[in-house]
Short mmCIF file of C-alpha atoms in Angstrom, two decimals:
data_model
loop_
_atom_site.label_atom_id
_atom_site.label_comp_id
_atom_site.label_asym_id
_atom_site.label_seq_id
_atom_site.Cartn_x
_atom_site.Cartn_y
_atom_site.Cartn_z
CA MET A 1 102.65 191.16 20.05
CA MET A 2 99.09 192.42 19.97
CA SER A 3 98.04 194.04 23.24
CA LEU A 4 94.49 193.79 24.58
CA ARG A 5 92.53 196.68 25.97
CA PRO A 6 91.36 196.27 29.57
CA ARG A 7 87.79 195.37 28.56
CA GLN A 8 89.00 192.87 25.96
CA LEU A 9 91.45 191.38 28.47
CA ALA A 10 88.73 190.95 31.08
CA ALA A 11 86.43 189.30 28.55
CA SER A 12 89.23 186.98 27.41
CA ILE A 13 90.08 185.98 30.98
CA GLY A 14 86.41 185.43 31.79
CA PHE A 15 85.88 183.23 28.73
CA ALA A 16 88.99 181.18 29.53
CA ALA A 17 87.81 180.72 33.11
CA LEU A 18 84.39 179.62 31.86
CA LEU A 19 85.97 177.01 29.57
CA ALA A 20 88.21 175.80 32.39
CA GLY A 21 85.23 175.57 34.71
CA CYS A 22 83.25 173.54 32.19
CA ALA A 23 86.19 171.20 31.63
CA ALA A 24 86.67 170.76 35.35
CA GLN A 25 82.96 170.18 35.87
CA GLN A 26 82.72 167.52 33.15
CA GLY A 27 86.05 165.86 33.89
CA PRO A 28 87.17 162.55 32.41
CA ALA A 29 84.74 159.65 32.28
CA ILE A 30 85.06 157.33 35.27
CA HIS A 31 84.85 153.57 34.82
CA GLY A 32 84.73 151.11 37.70
CA LEU A 33 85.98 147.55 37.82
CA PRO A 34 85.38 145.81 34.46
CA PRO A 35 81.88 144.32 34.40
CA VAL A 36 80.99 141.00 32.82
CA ALA A 37 78.76 141.45 29.78
CA VAL A 38 75.25 140.09 29.31
CA THR A 39 72.69 140.95 26.64
CA ALA A 40 69.00 141.74 26.99
CA ASP A 41 66.48 139.02 26.25
CA GLY A 42 63.64 141.48 25.71
CA GLU A 43 62.53 145.07 26.03
CA THR A 44 59.32 146.95 26.69
CA ALA A 45 57.61 149.28 24.29
CA PRO A 46 58.84 152.86 24.83
CA VAL A 47 57.10 155.08 27.35
CA GLY A 48 54.77 157.71 25.93
CA THR A 49 56.88 160.78 26.63
CA ALA A 50 59.43 161.23 23.84
CA LYS A 51 62.61 163.32 23.73
CA ALA A 52 62.85 163.52 27.52
CA ASP A 53 64.22 161.70 30.55
CA ALA A 54 60.88 160.03 31.24
CA ALA A 55 61.11 156.28 31.92
CA ASP A 56 62.26 155.83 35.50
CA ASP A 57 61.37 152.87 37.68
CA PRO A 58 59.87 149.37 37.19
CA ALA A 59 58.16 146.90 39.50
CA ILE A 60 57.15 143.27 38.88
CA TRP A 61 53.81 141.77 39.89
CA VAL A 62 53.72 137.98 40.10
CA ASP A 63 50.28 136.41 39.73
CA PRO A 64 49.55 134.59 43.03
CA ALA A 65 47.21 132.21 41.19
CA ASP A 66 49.78 131.49 38.48
CA PRO A 67 53.37 132.11 39.69
CA GLY A 68 54.65 131.64 36.15
CA ARG A 69 52.80 134.76 35.02
CA ALA A 70 54.01 138.28 35.72
CA LEU A 71 53.34 141.88 34.71
CA ILE A 72 55.65 144.89 34.65
CA ILE A 73 54.47 148.16 36.17
CA ALA A 74 56.67 151.08 35.16
CA THR A 75 56.68 154.84 35.49
CA ASP A 76 56.75 157.51 32.84
CA LYS A 77 57.71 160.17 35.37
CA LYS A 78 56.25 162.90 33.20
CA ALA A 79 52.87 161.28 32.67
CA GLY A 80 51.82 158.15 34.59
CA LEU A 81 52.05 154.36 34.81
CA HIS A 82 52.43 151.71 32.10
CA LEU A 83 51.49 148.04 32.38
CA TYR A 84 53.56 145.66 30.23
CA ASP A 85 53.60 141.89 29.81
CA LEU A 86 56.88 139.98 29.74
CA ALA A 87 56.91 140.21 25.95
CA GLY A 88 57.20 143.97 26.43
CA ARG A 89 53.78 144.81 25.03
CA ASP A 90 52.16 147.95 26.45
CA LEU A 91 48.87 146.59 27.80
CA ALA A 92 47.52 149.64 29.61
CA PHE A 93 48.41 153.17 30.65
CA LEU A 94 46.99 155.25 33.48
CA GLU A 95 47.60 158.98 33.63
CA GLY A 96 49.17 160.04 36.90
CA GLY A 97 51.34 163.03 36.15
CA ARG A 98 54.75 163.13 37.83
CA VAL A 99 54.97 159.69 39.45
CA ASN A 100 58.62 158.81 40.02
CA ASN A 101 59.26 155.43 41.69
CA VAL A 102 56.81 152.53 41.92
CA ASP A 103 56.42 149.25 43.79
CA VAL A 104 53.75 146.61 44.30
CA ALA A 105 52.57 144.51 47.24
CA GLY A 106 49.76 142.07 46.54
CA ASN A 107 47.34 143.95 44.32
CA ILE A 108 48.28 147.36 45.73
CA VAL A 109 50.56 149.57 43.63
CA VAL A 110 52.16 152.64 45.17
CA ALA A 111 54.15 155.40 43.48
CA SER A 112 56.01 158.42 44.81
CA ASP A 113 53.94 161.40 43.67
CA ARG A 114 55.89 164.56 42.73
CA ASN A 115 52.96 166.54 41.37
CA ASP A 116 53.23 168.80 44.42
CA GLY A 117 56.91 169.75 44.78
CA VAL A 118 56.37 171.25 48.25
CA ASN A 119 54.53 168.43 50.03
CA ALA A 120 55.04 164.72 49.43
CA HIS A 121 52.28 162.29 48.48
CA LEU A 122 51.93 158.60 47.76
CA ALA A 123 49.77 157.73 44.76
CA VAL A 124 47.92 154.47 45.46
CA PHE A 125 46.37 152.16 42.86
CA ALA A 126 44.56 148.84 42.74
CA LEU A 127 45.85 146.34 40.18
CA ASP A 128 43.45 144.03 38.40
CA GLY A 129 45.86 141.45 37.05
CA ALA A 130 43.22 139.63 35.00
CA LYS A 131 42.22 142.55 32.77
CA PRO A 132 44.96 143.89 33.36
CA ALA A 133 44.21 147.43 34.58
CA LEU A 134 45.10 149.97 37.23
CA THR A 135 42.53 152.00 39.17
CA SER A 136 43.45 155.03 41.25
CA LEU A 137 42.56 154.78 44.94
CA GLY A 138 43.73 158.33 45.69
CA ARG A 139 46.74 160.10 47.16
CA ALA A 140 48.05 159.87 50.71
CA SER A 141 49.75 162.90 52.26
CA ALA A 142 53.27 162.09 53.41
CA GLY A 143 54.70 165.24 54.99
CA PRO A 144 56.84 168.07 53.65
CA GLY A 145 59.37 167.82 50.84
CA GLU A 146 59.49 166.50 47.29
CA ALA A 147 58.60 162.81 47.01
CA TYR A 148 61.33 160.94 45.14
CA GLY A 149 62.21 157.31 45.92
CA LEU A 150 59.82 154.62 47.10
CA CYS A 151 59.76 150.92 47.94
CA LEU A 152 57.37 148.56 49.71
CA LYS A 153 58.08 145.87 52.27
CA ARG A 154 57.06 142.35 51.32
CA SER A 155 54.42 141.21 53.77
CA ALA A 156 51.93 138.39 54.18
CA PRO A 157 48.46 138.76 52.62
CA GLY A 158 46.15 140.76 54.84
CA GLU A 159 48.94 142.62 56.62
CA PRO A 160 49.22 146.43 56.29
CA VAL A 161 51.34 147.72 53.44
CA THR A 162 54.61 149.20 54.73
CA ALA A 163 56.17 151.86 52.50
CA ALA A 164 59.48 153.70 52.57
CA LEU A 165 59.29 157.15 50.99
CA ILE A 166 62.57 158.87 50.17
CA ILE A 167 62.34 162.64 50.06
CA LYS A 168 64.71 164.21 47.53
CA ASP A 169 66.83 165.85 50.27
CA GLY A 170 67.61 162.42 51.79
CA THR A 171 64.87 162.26 54.41
CA VAL A 172 63.59 158.69 54.78
CA ARG A 173 60.03 158.14 56.03
CA VAL A 174 58.82 154.61 56.75
CA GLY A 175 55.21 153.97 57.63
CA THR A 176 52.04 152.02 56.93
CA LEU A 177 49.33 152.70 54.41
CA LYS A 178 45.78 152.71 55.72
CA LEU A 179 43.38 151.58 53.02
CA ALA A 180 39.64 151.46 53.60
CA GLU A 181 36.96 151.07 50.96
CA GLY A 182 35.50 154.43 50.03
CA ALA A 183 38.10 156.36 52.07
CA LYS A 184 41.13 158.31 50.98
CA PRO A 185 44.42 156.44 51.58
CA ALA A 186 46.40 157.58 54.62
CA PHE A 187 50.10 157.20 55.47
CA ALA A 188 51.10 156.81 59.14
CA VAL A 189 54.83 157.39 59.72
CA GLN A 190 56.52 154.84 62.00
CA TRP A 191 60.09 156.13 61.86
CA GLU A 192 62.17 158.71 60.05
CA HIS A 193 65.88 159.20 59.35
CA LYS A 194 67.88 161.84 57.50
CA ILE A 195 70.56 160.76 55.01
CA PRO A 196 73.02 163.63 54.33
CA THR A 197 72.30 164.36 50.65
CA GLN A 198 70.02 163.54 47.71
CA SER A 199 68.83 159.92 47.77
CA GLU A 200 66.36 157.89 45.75
CA GLY A 201 66.69 154.13 45.25
CA CYS A 202 65.58 151.87 48.09
CA VAL A 203 64.71 148.26 48.83
CA PHE A 204 63.61 146.32 51.91
CA ASP A 205 65.26 143.12 53.13
CA GLY A 206 62.98 142.08 55.97
CA ASP A 207 62.90 145.00 58.41
CA THR A 208 66.19 146.35 57.07
CA LEU A 209 66.02 149.13 54.51
CA TYR A 210 68.77 149.86 51.98
CA VAL A 211 68.86 153.37 50.50
CA GLY A 212 71.06 154.78 47.75
CA GLU A 213 72.59 158.19 48.50
CA GLU A 214 73.38 159.20 44.94
CA ASP A 215 76.83 160.74 45.43
CA ALA A 216 77.90 158.71 48.47
CA GLY A 217 76.78 155.07 48.32
CA ILE A 218 74.37 152.56 49.85
CA TRP A 219 73.07 152.96 53.40
CA ARG A 220 71.68 150.21 55.61
CA LEU A 221 68.96 151.44 57.97
CA THR A 222 67.71 149.15 60.73
CA PRO A 223 65.11 150.41 63.24
CA ASN A 224 65.60 149.44 66.88
CA ALA A 225 64.26 150.37 70.30
CA SER A 226 66.47 153.47 70.54
CA GLY A 227 65.94 154.77 67.00
CA VAL A 228 67.59 153.78 63.73
CA ASP A 229 70.97 152.13 63.22
CA ALA A 230 72.35 153.75 60.05
CA LYS A 231 75.55 152.66 58.33
CA LEU A 232 77.09 153.40 54.93
CA VAL A 233 77.80 149.82 53.80
CA ALA A 234 78.89 150.32 50.16
CA PRO A 235 80.49 153.71 49.44
CA VAL A 236 80.93 155.21 45.99
CA ASP A 237 84.53 154.16 45.33
CA ASN A 238 84.72 154.44 41.52
CA GLN A 239 85.37 150.70 41.44
CA ARG A 240 82.24 148.89 42.55
CA LEU A 241 80.00 151.97 42.46
CA VAL A 242 80.33 155.06 40.28
CA ALA A 243 77.97 157.94 41.09
CA ASP A 244 75.13 158.26 40.79
CA VAL A 245 73.92 155.29 42.82
CA GLU A 246 70.39 154.82 41.53
CA GLY A 247 68.01 151.84 41.61
CA LEU A 248 68.32 149.02 44.17
CA ALA A 249 66.81 145.53 44.01
CA THR A 250 67.12 142.19 45.80
CA ILE A 251 66.76 138.61 44.57
CA ASP A 252 67.00 135.09 45.98
CA HIS A 253 69.33 132.72 44.15
CA LYS A 254 69.81 129.12 45.27
CA GLY A 255 69.09 129.94 48.89
CA GLN A 256 71.23 133.07 48.96
CA ARG A 257 69.96 136.64 48.86
CA TYR A 258 71.68 139.34 46.79
CA LEU A 259 71.38 143.10 46.46
CA ILE A 260 71.84 144.73 43.03
CA ALA A 261 72.63 148.43 42.57
CA SER A 262 72.59 150.62 39.49
CA SER A 263 76.06 152.18 39.13
CA GLN A 264 74.69 154.87 36.84
CA GLY A 265 77.97 156.72 36.35
CA ASP A 266 79.45 153.94 34.24
CA SER A 267 76.25 152.16 33.14
CA ALA A 268 76.89 149.01 35.14
CA TYR A 269 75.28 147.05 37.99
CA ALA A 270 77.04 146.00 41.19
CA VAL A 271 76.01 142.85 43.06
CA PHE A 272 76.44 142.24 46.81
CA ARG A 273 75.76 139.15 48.94
CA LEU A 274 73.43 139.81 51.87
CA PRO A 275 73.34 140.30 54.77
CA ASP A 276 77.02 141.29 55.01
CA MET A 277 77.15 143.24 51.72
CA ASP A 278 80.04 141.14 50.40
CA TYR A 279 80.88 142.35 46.90
CA VAL A 280 80.58 139.57 44.32
CA GLY A 281 80.92 141.36 40.99
CA ARG A 282 79.55 143.72 38.37
CA PHE A 283 77.72 143.25 35.09
CA ALA A 284 76.66 145.45 32.18
CA ILE A 285 73.94 144.99 29.57
CA SER A 286 75.63 145.15 26.18
CA ALA A 287 74.11 145.44 22.71
CA GLY A 288 72.81 142.23 21.18
CA ARG A 289 69.42 141.49 19.69
CA TYR A 290 68.30 144.48 21.75
CA GLY A 291 70.28 147.60 22.59
CA ALA A 292 72.61 148.11 25.51
CA THR A 293 71.47 149.98 28.61
CA SER A 294 73.02 153.23 29.74
CA GLU A 295 72.58 155.66 32.64
CA THR A 296 70.08 153.35 34.33
CA ASP A 297 67.72 154.77 36.94
CA GLY A 298 65.36 152.15 38.37
CA ILE A 299 65.89 148.39 38.43
CA GLU A 300 63.95 145.35 39.67
CA ALA A 301 64.62 141.63 40.01
CA VAL A 302 62.48 138.62 40.84
CA ALA A 303 63.19 134.90 41.20
CA GLY A 304 60.94 132.28 39.65
CA ASN A 305 60.16 130.38 36.49
CA PHE A 306 58.39 132.57 33.97
CA GLY A 307 58.36 130.14 31.09
CA ALA A 308 60.85 129.48 28.34
CA ALA A 309 61.81 133.14 28.03
CA TYR A 310 62.75 133.62 31.71
CA PRO A 311 63.06 130.19 33.38
CA GLY A 312 65.48 131.31 36.10
CA GLY A 313 64.07 134.68 37.14
CA LEU A 314 64.08 138.16 35.66
CA PHE A 315 66.11 141.36 35.92
CA LEU A 316 64.68 144.68 34.69
CA ALA A 317 66.61 147.88 33.99
CA GLN A 318 65.53 151.32 32.82
CA ASP A 319 67.41 152.35 29.68
CA GLY A 320 68.38 156.02 29.62
CA ASP A 321 69.13 156.02 25.88
CA ASN A 322 66.81 154.04 23.63
CA ALA A 323 67.24 156.34 20.62
CA PRO A 324 65.64 156.97 18.23
CA ALA A 325 62.62 155.86 20.28
CA ALA A 326 61.67 157.11 23.73
CA GLN A 327 63.23 155.52 26.81
CA ASN A 328 62.15 152.02 27.83
CA PHE A 329 63.06 149.05 30.03
CA LYS A 330 65.26 146.06 29.17
CA LEU A 331 64.60 142.50 30.38
CA VAL A 332 67.39 139.99 31.13
CA ARG A 333 67.24 136.37 32.24
CA TRP A 334 68.54 136.26 35.80
CA ASP A 335 70.16 132.85 35.30
CA ARG A 336 72.37 134.37 32.57
CA ILE A 337 73.52 137.10 34.96
CA ALA A 338 74.14 134.58 37.76
CA ALA A 339 76.19 132.37 35.42
CA ALA A 340 78.23 135.33 34.15
CA LEU A 341 79.05 136.31 37.75
CA GLY A 342 79.79 132.72 38.79
CA LEU A 343 77.15 132.73 41.52
CA GLN A 344 76.82 129.32 43.14
#
């Protein structure tokens, strides 16, 4: 038997430990409960940043003067914001640098701004849906930490815009945007809560805020007179949710409200009935006329009749692998998803 010198032995042991560590770190692929399969009905043009994890989060603007017309606002988190129509055509692009998550309320578009990794900002834009075009209104300071997730509360026209900003360390800041013509936007914090670890996806359901803690699950945060009632309502269990938990969205279907979550770890989407977070099923977007989705970050959903292509609402999902092109977003008829899940 060949004997190893001490230095060779140490190197051999170190290399073996490194291999073992890598194997342990990667581990076997985890798959949750089998999802029902749907296929995409459309896709957007790729974002401008190629060969990078760049597409991140979409939002849907519905034309108040024509509820059958909608636009997609989506982030290239390396460069700025894209405007797409429902045919997926790239209608406009506005440079914004590292804007991560985006949402829209009325004609106000807000994105979490990561251009300053030390202090958080909200990038605020005005949407002209007729052109269509986005115009920057400026940046609102939002306290310390790296801005990450963001969502807006649906409110009546004329009411202040309420935003939830999720700092990368799990700090949640909810407040109102002050917008005055000719003045820089300002963000006034109403309440704050700390989730234990890195969080990003969020969505409002009335005054209740749902936040995705990536490695742990979905939190429900409800402000009250004594502070914030916080409860982990859908843990990562490797059945319904496989880490990371990423984008969150809500949709109304036949009088019932549902929450959808991106189960990024196994490229699926979990659906829960609100307000009790009753699990109703999972779906995945498989290859068809358009490619499958994988490793989805942001999602969005909206009810309504958007013509022959999307007569029963729309679901949007970021696609983490749109090779050979850059990343993009896939569009799915919501009524197909609802039928596949057996939603009544």
